[in-house]
Amino acid sequence: MEVRVRYAPSPTGLQHIGGVRTALFNYFFARSKGGKFILRVEDTDRERFSEESLKDLYETLEWLGIDWDEGPIKGGAYGPYVQSERSALYREYADKLIAAGKAYHCFCTSERLTELREVQKIEKKNYGYDRHCRNLSTEDVEKKKSEGFSSVIRLKVPLEGETFFDDLLLGRVTRKNRDISPDPVLLKSDGFPTYHLANVVDDHLMKITHILRAQEWIPSGAIHVLLYKAFGWEPPLYCHLPMVMGKDGQKLSKRHGSTSVIDFRKRGYLPEALINYVTMVGWSYDDSREFFTKEELEKLFSLEKINKAPGVFDYKKLEWFNGQYIRRKSEAELVDEVIPYLKKDGIVSENITEREMLIIKNMMTLMAERLHFMSDISELSRFLFHDIGEYTLKDIIPKKMDYEGTIRVLESARELVEGFESRSDEENEELFRKKSEEVKVKLGSMLMPLRVAISGSKVSPPIFGSLRLLGSEKALKRIDHVIELLKEELKKEEENGKQ
RNA sequence: GUCUCCUUCGUCUAGUGGUUAGGACACCGGGUUUUCAUCCCGGCAACAGGGGUUCGACUCCCCUAGGAGAUGCCA
C-alpha cells in the first residue's frame, strides 16, 4: 500500500521550528517510502486565522525546498485541501454521528463552561465538561433550536471500557474511556469543525496511511480512534514524535528566542543547515554521522531511528551547523547569498556598481570563515565600502606603547603601504617583518595600529587581504588621518603636562 | 487534581545482556596565526534512585522520584 502522509498546519501564526520539524519528518518519511506527502491547511479557527500566516506557510516551505505532492495551489485527487472549503462535509459527517447516536447537540453557553471550569479548579476535581446536554431528548433539542439557541455538536464518549492505539514509536497507548476528555466538541457553533472532527474526516477521505505528529497530541489520540470507530472506519497508523523543547525543558516558545523560521531566515541561516539540524533533534542515523543533505534524508530517513524522549533545541549547535554549511559553499554561491544582506544594510547600492561587485567577489575568501550567519557580512565588510566614522584612539595604541611610538610605527607602515598592491603577500609580509625589526616592535604591534586605521576595528579580516581590497590610495588616506589624530592628541597631552 | 508519555555527559545522541559506555555541540587547556575567525590536538563530563530477573545488567520487569504534555466552541 502506498504511504500517504500529511502536514496539516493551522495558519494562526508564523511557521515555527516545531511545526517544520513535523513537516520534515513527514516529508522524509513519504520520500523514503516512495509515498505521497500532502499539505492540508487547517484553517477552521476563524478567530485566529490570518492571511499572513498562510503566506508565511507557503514561503517557508518553499524556502526549505519542501514540495508537496497534493495540497493547496497544486491540487490533487482528494481536494480541496483547505478545510474552510470543506465545511459542508464536516456538517454532513457530524449529522451522521448524531443520527447514529454517537454525538449530540449541546446548548451550554461558553459562560457556563467557563464557570464550570473555575469551580472544578478550585475544588480540585477532575476537569472537563459535565455532560449536561448529553441526554437531551430529541424534543428538547428541537425546542431549543426553534427558540433560537445556538448549539455545538459533541462526541458521546463511552462511559465504560477503554480505547487504545498502537503507536509505531511508543507501542500501545491505552486510556480508560472515563479518562478521555468528556465529550469534546466536534462542530462549533459557527458551523466549523474542531480539529478532532476535521482531521479524522479528512485523513480518512484523503486516504492518509500514517499520522506523524507531535506527542502533545497523544491525549487526543483516543478521541480520534473513537471517532474512526463511530464512523466505522479503520484508523491510520500513528507515530507520535518527540517534542522540541527550550533550554528549560518546556515546550519551545518565543521566550526561548527566535522560533519562527522566518526569523532564522532573516538572520542569515541557510535552509540546508536548518533542515539538517532540526532533523537531528529527535532522529539520528548512527553513532557518528550528522551531516545530511535534504536529498540524503529523503532516502535515509526511517521511523525506527526516531528517539522517544523530547529534545532541547540548541541554538549554539544550529549556529555551528550554519557555519559549517557556509564554509562548504563556493565563493560564487556565497556572493549570491551575501548580496541581499549588503543591500538591505546599505553597504552597497541597490544597483550594485562594478567596483562594488569586484570587491564582493574578491572579499569572500577572506570573509567566509568568519561568518556564522550570512547577516554577519555587513559589519564585517563595511570598512571596504564606506569611510570609517569614528576611531577609538585607545584601540590604535598597542600595549606598552604611547602616542609617539604609535605614530612612528604607523609612519613606517605607511611607507610599505605605498606600492603595496604591486607586490605579493609574501613579499609584503617579508617587508613588514623587516620593518618592524627596524622600528624594534613586534610584527603584531605594527600591524594592529594599521589594522585599526584601515578597518576601524581591532577585529578585522587579515590585514594584507584587506589592504588589497581597499586599495592603497584609500588606505593611505586613512593612515594619514589617524596619524593626524594621534598628533593632535599628543599635542594636547604635552600641553597638559606643562601645566 | 486526573490521565498519558518520557528519563545515557550541560545539550543532541550511539548503544538493543558481557564495551576502558562511542561521537558531536558547548566549555576548558594547547598548537597554527598579523587581530578575529577557521583549522588541528588534548581535557572535563553521563547510564535518575531502589528493588528484582540473570552467571552477568545502560540494556528486560516492577516501584519511586523527576520532567513534560493534555485536560478549550485552539490546533
XYZ file of C-alpha atoms (C1' of nucleotides) in Angstrom:
574
model
C 0.000 0.000 0.000
C 1.254 3.435 -0.871
C 2.314 5.576 2.040
C 0.344 8.807 2.278
C 1.199 11.280 4.996
C 0.270 14.864 5.585
C 1.452 18.009 7.250
C -1.593 19.858 8.480
C -0.679 23.190 9.997
C -3.111 25.808 11.067
C -2.397 29.275 9.721
C -2.748 31.088 13.003
C 0.854 32.162 13.361
C 4.249 32.013 11.771
C 5.711 28.638 10.959
C 7.925 27.628 13.822
C 10.658 25.137 14.491
C 8.358 22.523 15.965
C 5.947 22.636 13.065
C 8.661 22.487 10.494
C 10.247 19.540 12.241
C 6.935 17.681 11.935
C 6.699 18.690 8.287
C 10.225 17.474 7.636
C 9.681 14.108 9.281
C 6.517 13.578 7.304
C 8.162 14.683 4.108
C 11.233 12.499 4.583
C 9.144 9.526 5.595
C 6.995 9.856 2.479
C 10.002 10.236 0.210
C 11.907 7.367 1.781
C 8.929 5.108 1.213
C 8.190 6.373 -2.256
C 4.868 7.657 -0.965
C 2.966 10.911 -1.105
C 3.387 13.984 1.025
C 0.222 16.014 1.359
C -0.228 19.520 2.619
C -3.520 20.403 4.214
C -4.418 23.774 5.624
C -6.414 23.507 8.825
C -7.983 26.922 8.918
C -11.061 26.081 10.932
C -10.261 28.556 13.664
C -11.691 31.641 12.051
C -10.841 33.854 15.000
C -7.128 33.261 14.872
C -6.744 32.715 11.159
C -4.539 35.184 9.346
C -3.733 35.641 5.701
C -0.172 36.496 6.662
C 0.298 33.141 8.370
C -0.895 31.347 5.293
C 1.553 33.263 3.156
C 4.289 32.504 5.651
C 3.462 28.803 5.457
C 3.932 28.680 1.706
C 7.043 30.822 1.749
C 8.656 28.813 4.488
C 8.057 25.504 2.753
C 9.345 26.937 -0.476
C 12.449 28.305 1.202
C 13.142 24.925 2.742
C 12.505 23.207 -0.550
C 9.726 21.006 0.778
C 7.286 20.462 -2.021
C 4.021 18.679 -1.566
C 2.522 16.141 -3.921
C -1.038 17.136 -3.168
C -2.340 20.212 -1.462
C -3.444 23.780 -1.929
C -2.304 25.556 -5.110
C -1.159 22.243 -6.516
C -4.443 20.354 -6.131
C -4.875 16.592 -6.166
C -7.464 13.878 -6.304
C -8.764 14.374 -2.771
C -9.192 18.120 -2.602
C -9.955 20.699 -1.658
C -7.010 20.740 0.723
C -8.106 23.774 2.644
C -10.536 22.886 5.380
C -12.559 26.064 5.237
C -13.560 24.958 1.748
C -14.841 21.650 3.052
C -17.308 22.920 5.643
C -20.363 21.207 4.215
C -18.586 17.902 4.509
C -17.987 18.156 8.233
C -21.565 19.117 8.940
C -22.715 16.127 6.965
C -20.496 13.750 8.909
C -21.418 15.312 12.232
C -25.075 14.781 11.428
C -24.356 11.157 10.619
C -22.913 10.740 14.074
C -25.962 12.305 15.644
C -28.251 10.066 13.669
C -26.255 7.086 14.870
C -26.490 8.261 18.467
C -22.733 8.772 18.705
C -22.899 12.514 19.118
C -25.323 15.088 20.483
C -26.297 18.729 20.416
C -25.144 20.834 23.323
C -26.629 24.210 24.179
C -24.364 25.151 27.046
C -23.066 28.666 26.814
C -19.382 29.395 26.999
C -20.110 31.368 30.175
C -21.442 28.266 31.835
C -18.471 26.269 30.658
C -16.008 28.808 31.957
C -17.710 28.914 35.317
C -17.747 25.138 35.441
C -14.021 25.013 34.856
C -13.322 27.572 37.536
C -15.308 25.670 40.117
C -13.564 22.452 39.148
C -10.228 24.090 39.551
C -10.993 25.401 42.997
C -12.447 22.102 44.147
C -9.536 20.278 42.529
C -11.958 17.931 40.910
C -11.402 16.336 37.538
C -11.661 18.916 34.867
C -13.926 18.716 31.890
C -17.420 19.142 30.583
C -20.117 17.760 32.895
C -22.139 16.257 30.045
C -25.038 18.496 30.883
C -26.708 18.124 27.476
C -25.776 14.527 26.793
C -29.225 13.157 27.454
C -31.411 15.836 25.970
C -34.371 14.308 24.153
C -34.995 14.979 20.505
C -37.923 17.139 21.543
C -35.756 19.182 23.897
C -33.254 19.752 21.113
C -35.907 20.795 18.623
C -37.459 23.110 21.149
C -34.164 24.791 21.994
C -33.353 25.144 18.335
C -36.693 26.682 17.496
C -36.174 29.124 20.323
C -33.044 30.230 18.566
C -30.404 28.857 20.888
C -27.197 28.019 19.131
C -25.624 24.675 19.703
C -22.453 22.704 19.218
C -22.158 19.031 18.476
C -20.278 16.893 20.973
C -18.931 13.388 20.736
C -20.603 10.892 23.028
C -17.554 9.341 24.658
C -18.422 5.917 26.089
C -18.600 5.912 29.882
C -17.165 2.431 30.210
C -14.368 0.464 28.614
C -11.098 1.641 27.198
C -9.603 2.833 23.955
C -6.131 2.283 22.599
C -3.962 2.712 19.559
C -0.689 1.076 18.641
C 1.868 3.769 18.168
C 4.739 2.898 15.854
C 7.191 4.514 18.224
C 5.576 4.248 21.636
C 3.801 0.943 21.381
C 0.274 0.505 22.688
C -1.186 3.573 24.337
C -4.325 2.796 26.286
C -6.796 5.061 28.048
C -9.837 4.246 30.038
C -12.803 5.882 28.369
C -13.725 7.649 31.569
C -10.340 9.369 31.475
C -10.895 10.704 27.990
C -11.889 14.333 27.741
C -15.650 14.187 28.406
C -17.464 14.687 25.160
C -15.254 17.007 23.137
C -16.844 19.415 20.712
C -16.836 18.255 17.111
C -18.715 21.050 15.419
C -18.554 24.582 16.745
C -21.474 26.957 16.895
C -20.086 28.867 13.926
C -20.536 25.721 11.881
C -16.828 24.997 11.581
C -15.460 21.717 12.812
C -12.904 21.385 15.572
C -9.585 19.744 14.908
C -10.872 16.391 16.125
C -13.644 16.056 13.591
C -11.872 17.702 10.698
C -8.660 15.740 10.935
C -10.425 12.402 11.222
C -12.793 13.048 8.356
C -10.076 14.436 6.129
C -7.456 11.860 6.946
C -9.933 9.157 6.118
C -11.203 10.775 2.952
C -7.686 11.623 1.817
C -6.593 8.053 2.467
C -3.838 9.025 4.877
C -1.947 5.918 5.980
C 0.347 7.270 8.690
C -0.011 10.136 11.085
C 3.270 11.605 12.255
C 2.572 14.390 14.704
C 3.998 15.743 17.938
C 3.492 13.927 21.216
C 1.322 16.719 22.520
C -1.400 15.002 20.520
C -1.240 11.727 22.385
C -4.152 12.569 24.686
C -6.331 13.305 21.649
C -5.378 10.032 20.045
C -8.068 8.139 21.891
C -10.706 10.648 20.834
C -9.712 10.184 17.242
C -9.790 6.416 17.470
C -13.257 6.672 18.989
C -14.309 8.802 16.041
C -12.956 6.351 13.497
C -14.860 3.619 15.271
C -18.026 5.703 15.398
C -17.815 6.168 11.641
C -16.952 2.532 11.137
C -13.564 3.379 9.645
C -10.128 1.940 10.127
C -7.781 4.393 11.850
C -4.415 5.121 10.230
C -1.102 4.183 11.839
C 0.141 6.605 14.440
C 3.625 7.744 15.240
C 3.856 10.443 17.868
C 7.010 12.452 17.511
C 9.066 13.662 20.463
C 8.563 17.328 21.199
C 11.058 20.100 20.716
C 11.822 21.897 23.962
C 13.525 25.079 25.057
C 16.557 25.155 27.283
C 14.391 24.998 30.413
C 12.728 21.805 29.270
C 9.420 23.456 28.490
C 7.752 23.388 25.109
C 9.769 25.605 22.775
C 8.267 29.060 22.592
C 9.123 32.644 21.847
C 10.607 33.306 25.242
C 13.415 30.878 24.416
C 14.468 33.038 21.476
C 13.571 33.004 17.836
C 11.261 30.164 16.984
C 9.737 31.176 13.703
C 11.545 30.007 10.631
C 11.287 33.435 9.076
C 13.436 34.813 11.899
C 16.168 32.320 11.168
C 15.897 33.111 7.527
C 16.275 36.831 8.103
C 19.221 36.320 10.375
C 21.059 34.516 7.640
C 20.686 30.865 8.422
C 20.916 28.602 5.421
C 17.991 26.281 4.788
C 20.293 23.283 4.487
C 21.699 23.958 7.961
C 18.264 24.361 9.487
C 16.938 21.237 7.821
C 19.944 19.219 8.872
C 19.956 20.386 12.463
C 16.225 20.270 13.054
C 16.120 16.726 11.745
C 18.844 15.721 14.153
C 16.778 16.632 17.165
C 14.721 13.516 17.575
C 16.347 11.492 14.859
C 19.775 10.044 14.250
C 21.411 7.867 11.665
C 24.213 6.152 13.516
C 26.884 6.799 16.105
C 28.889 9.336 14.153
C 27.365 10.784 11.045
C 25.481 14.029 11.446
C 25.763 15.827 8.132
C 22.979 15.114 5.714
C 21.628 16.902 2.704
C 17.921 17.038 2.151
C 18.303 14.567 -0.698
C 20.164 12.126 1.525
C 17.492 12.343 4.186
C 14.854 11.651 1.580
C 16.485 8.245 1.214
C 17.909 7.522 4.652
C 15.142 8.669 6.962
C 13.420 5.954 8.947
C 10.877 5.822 11.732
C 12.943 3.251 13.627
C 15.647 5.779 14.389
C 13.356 8.335 15.934
C 14.022 8.999 19.587
C 11.213 8.800 22.130
C 12.415 11.445 24.513
C 11.846 15.133 23.902
C 14.844 17.112 22.691
C 16.133 20.524 23.619
C 16.650 22.891 20.734
C 20.267 24.027 20.931
C 20.779 27.374 19.230
C 24.543 27.042 19.604
C 24.671 23.823 17.685
C 22.484 25.198 14.941
C 24.869 28.127 14.716
C 27.755 25.721 14.338
C 25.926 23.813 11.634
C 25.283 27.054 9.847
C 28.953 27.990 9.904
C 29.813 24.582 8.547
C 27.393 24.939 5.682
C 28.604 28.447 4.905
C 32.137 27.161 4.599
C 31.022 24.415 2.290
C 29.684 26.894 -0.211
C 31.657 28.014 -3.197
C 32.687 31.638 -3.486
C 30.212 32.182 -6.285
C 27.381 30.813 -4.146
C 28.398 32.973 -1.239
C 28.439 36.064 -3.410
C 24.813 35.412 -4.300
C 23.879 34.772 -0.693
C 25.573 37.850 0.623
C 24.299 40.475 -1.773
C 20.773 40.781 -0.334
C 22.212 41.468 3.111
C 24.660 44.033 1.818
C 21.877 45.825 0.026
C 19.498 45.678 2.937
C 22.073 47.131 5.305
C 23.037 49.836 2.856
C 26.569 48.582 2.494
C 26.303 48.547 -1.275
C 23.940 50.389 -3.568
C 20.681 48.901 -4.738
C 22.097 48.745 -8.241
C 25.465 47.340 -7.462
C 28.278 49.199 -9.160
C 31.072 47.442 -10.948
C 33.543 48.452 -8.297
C 31.310 47.123 -5.525
C 30.809 43.872 -7.345
C 34.531 43.469 -7.782
C 35.132 43.907 -4.074
C 32.344 41.495 -3.176
C 33.717 38.842 -5.463
C 37.204 39.198 -4.116
C 36.360 39.513 -0.460
C 34.537 36.245 0.053
C 37.661 34.215 0.510
C 38.526 36.457 3.445
C 35.018 36.584 4.870
C 33.692 33.041 4.592
C 35.381 31.544 7.618
C 34.370 34.499 9.737
C 30.634 34.194 9.099
C 28.311 32.402 11.466
C 25.276 33.894 9.805
C 25.023 35.450 6.397
C 23.892 38.655 8.053
C 27.314 38.976 9.678
C 28.701 40.077 6.348
C 27.597 43.684 6.665
C 29.512 44.598 9.791
C 32.478 42.582 8.673
C 32.847 44.251 5.300
C 31.541 47.747 5.938
C 35.031 49.283 6.007
C 35.644 48.171 2.447
C 32.738 50.181 1.126
C 32.372 53.118 3.479
C 34.579 55.562 5.308
C 35.168 54.929 8.941
C 33.001 57.090 11.141
C 34.916 57.425 14.354
C 38.151 55.989 15.560
C 38.658 54.783 19.083
C 42.159 56.059 19.700
C 42.679 53.707 22.585
C 42.326 50.776 20.170
C 45.030 52.097 17.914
C 47.743 52.161 20.518
C 49.289 48.749 21.148
C 50.047 47.576 24.621
C 53.064 49.166 26.262
C 53.193 51.908 23.653
C 52.454 55.604 23.674
C 51.304 58.166 21.139
C 54.766 58.875 19.870
C 55.669 55.255 19.404
C 52.431 54.534 17.617
C 52.890 57.455 15.291
C 56.378 56.255 14.469
C 55.138 52.751 13.800
C 52.302 53.961 11.610
C 54.601 56.175 9.613
C 56.876 53.240 8.972
C 53.989 51.049 7.979
C 52.746 53.779 5.716
C 55.915 53.545 3.635
C 55.136 49.934 2.909
C 51.512 50.563 2.095
C 52.722 52.628 -0.799
C 53.170 50.302 -3.691
C 51.588 47.524 -1.651
C 49.426 46.203 -4.476
C 52.286 45.684 -6.860
C 53.896 43.149 -4.525
C 52.799 39.687 -3.493
C 51.511 38.972 0.010
C 54.686 37.028 0.703
C 56.875 39.919 -0.308
C 54.818 42.314 1.732
C 54.964 40.118 4.772
C 58.738 39.938 4.459
C 58.953 43.713 4.182
C 56.711 44.255 7.196
C 58.758 41.852 9.247
C 61.965 43.633 8.398
C 60.405 46.998 9.038
C 59.083 46.008 12.431
C 62.506 44.814 13.423
C 63.955 48.137 12.359
C 61.467 50.005 14.465
C 62.025 47.484 17.223
C 58.449 46.420 17.750
C 56.778 43.066 17.300
C 55.103 42.496 13.983
C 51.760 42.441 15.747
C 52.404 45.815 17.298
C 52.952 47.266 13.884
C 50.013 45.596 12.257
C 47.459 46.383 14.951
C 47.533 50.157 14.582
C 47.487 49.651 10.852
C 44.503 47.333 11.167
C 42.552 49.813 13.219
C 43.455 52.661 10.904
C 42.231 50.750 7.905
C 39.257 48.839 9.253
C 38.268 50.991 12.207
C 38.343 47.972 14.460
C 40.725 45.733 16.344
C 38.922 42.813 14.804
C 39.042 42.505 11.052
C 39.828 40.144 8.239
C 43.563 39.636 7.589
C 45.215 42.947 7.030
C 47.062 42.239 3.796
C 43.995 40.949 2.076
C 42.001 43.875 3.386
C 44.570 46.348 2.118
C 44.454 44.830 -1.301
C 40.663 45.034 -1.402
C 40.579 48.581 -0.143
C 43.364 49.844 -2.404
C 46.445 51.642 -1.167
C 45.127 55.048 -2.120
C 42.243 54.874 0.353
C 44.375 53.066 2.871
C 46.956 55.836 2.838
C 44.302 58.454 3.418
C 43.021 56.571 6.450
C 46.508 56.105 7.819
C 47.307 59.774 7.373
C 44.088 60.705 9.065
C 44.879 58.532 12.054
C 48.418 59.870 12.305
C 46.909 63.332 12.300
C 44.533 62.412 15.101
C 47.324 60.922 17.141
C 49.451 64.015 16.710
C 46.656 66.231 17.923
C 46.220 64.001 20.899
C 49.941 64.075 21.611
C 49.939 67.849 21.487
C 47.075 68.055 23.958
C 48.890 65.740 26.278
C 52.051 67.813 26.148
C 50.140 70.961 26.916
C 48.510 69.298 29.878
C 51.902 68.114 31.016
C 53.294 71.665 31.035
C 50.581 72.979 33.280
C -6.438 17.330 40.802
C -6.643 13.434 36.903
C -4.676 10.936 32.750
C -0.750 9.877 29.289
C 4.232 9.950 27.661
C 9.416 10.347 28.751
C 14.468 9.517 31.645
C 22.717 7.805 28.791
C 27.854 13.611 29.672
C 25.305 20.854 30.493
C 22.840 19.872 25.260
C 21.863 16.487 20.776
C 22.781 11.435 20.570
C 25.215 5.935 19.661
C 24.271 1.724 22.376
C 19.257 -3.408 21.988
C 22.636 -8.802 28.309
C 29.306 -9.257 28.615
C 32.085 -2.021 25.604
C 38.036 1.271 29.028
C 29.866 3.403 27.757
C 31.460 5.970 21.463
C 30.597 10.677 18.624
C 29.046 15.934 18.061
C 27.968 20.953 20.174
C 29.150 23.850 24.329
C 33.005 24.559 27.904
C 38.361 24.409 29.478
C 43.572 23.888 28.011
C 47.365 23.732 23.997
C 49.058 24.440 18.857
C 48.913 27.127 13.938
C 48.410 32.606 13.246
C 49.168 39.816 11.942
C 43.637 40.612 15.317
C 39.183 37.857 14.946
C 37.760 33.538 12.884
C 38.898 28.912 10.725
C 41.659 24.561 11.438
C 44.371 20.768 14.432
C 45.465 18.316 19.193
C 44.095 17.306 24.231
C 40.791 17.533 28.568
C 36.297 17.763 31.544
C 31.757 15.246 31.681
C 26.503 10.563 31.684
C 23.598 5.317 32.212
C 17.835 9.481 37.986
C 17.172 6.182 42.591
C 15.616 1.448 44.606
C 14.202 -3.467 44.003
C 14.028 -7.802 41.131
C 15.235 -11.464 36.585
C 20.146 -13.354 35.226
C 26.469 -16.345 35.838
C 26.302 -11.178 34.216
C 22.559 -5.531 33.502
C 22.788 1.146 30.493
C 20.217 -2.673 28.009
C 14.416 -6.982 30.400
C 10.368 -6.382 34.548
C 8.341 -3.622 38.852
C 8.237 0.566 42.146
C 9.718 5.536 43.434
C 11.351 10.222 42.014
C 11.833 13.903 38.453
C 10.413 16.168 33.824
C 6.913 17.094 30.056
C 2.213 17.136 27.638
C -3.056 17.045 27.762
C -7.255 18.239 30.380
C -10.784 24.676 25.171
C -16.725 26.093 20.688
C -7.067 26.404 19.634
C -4.787 23.354 16.687
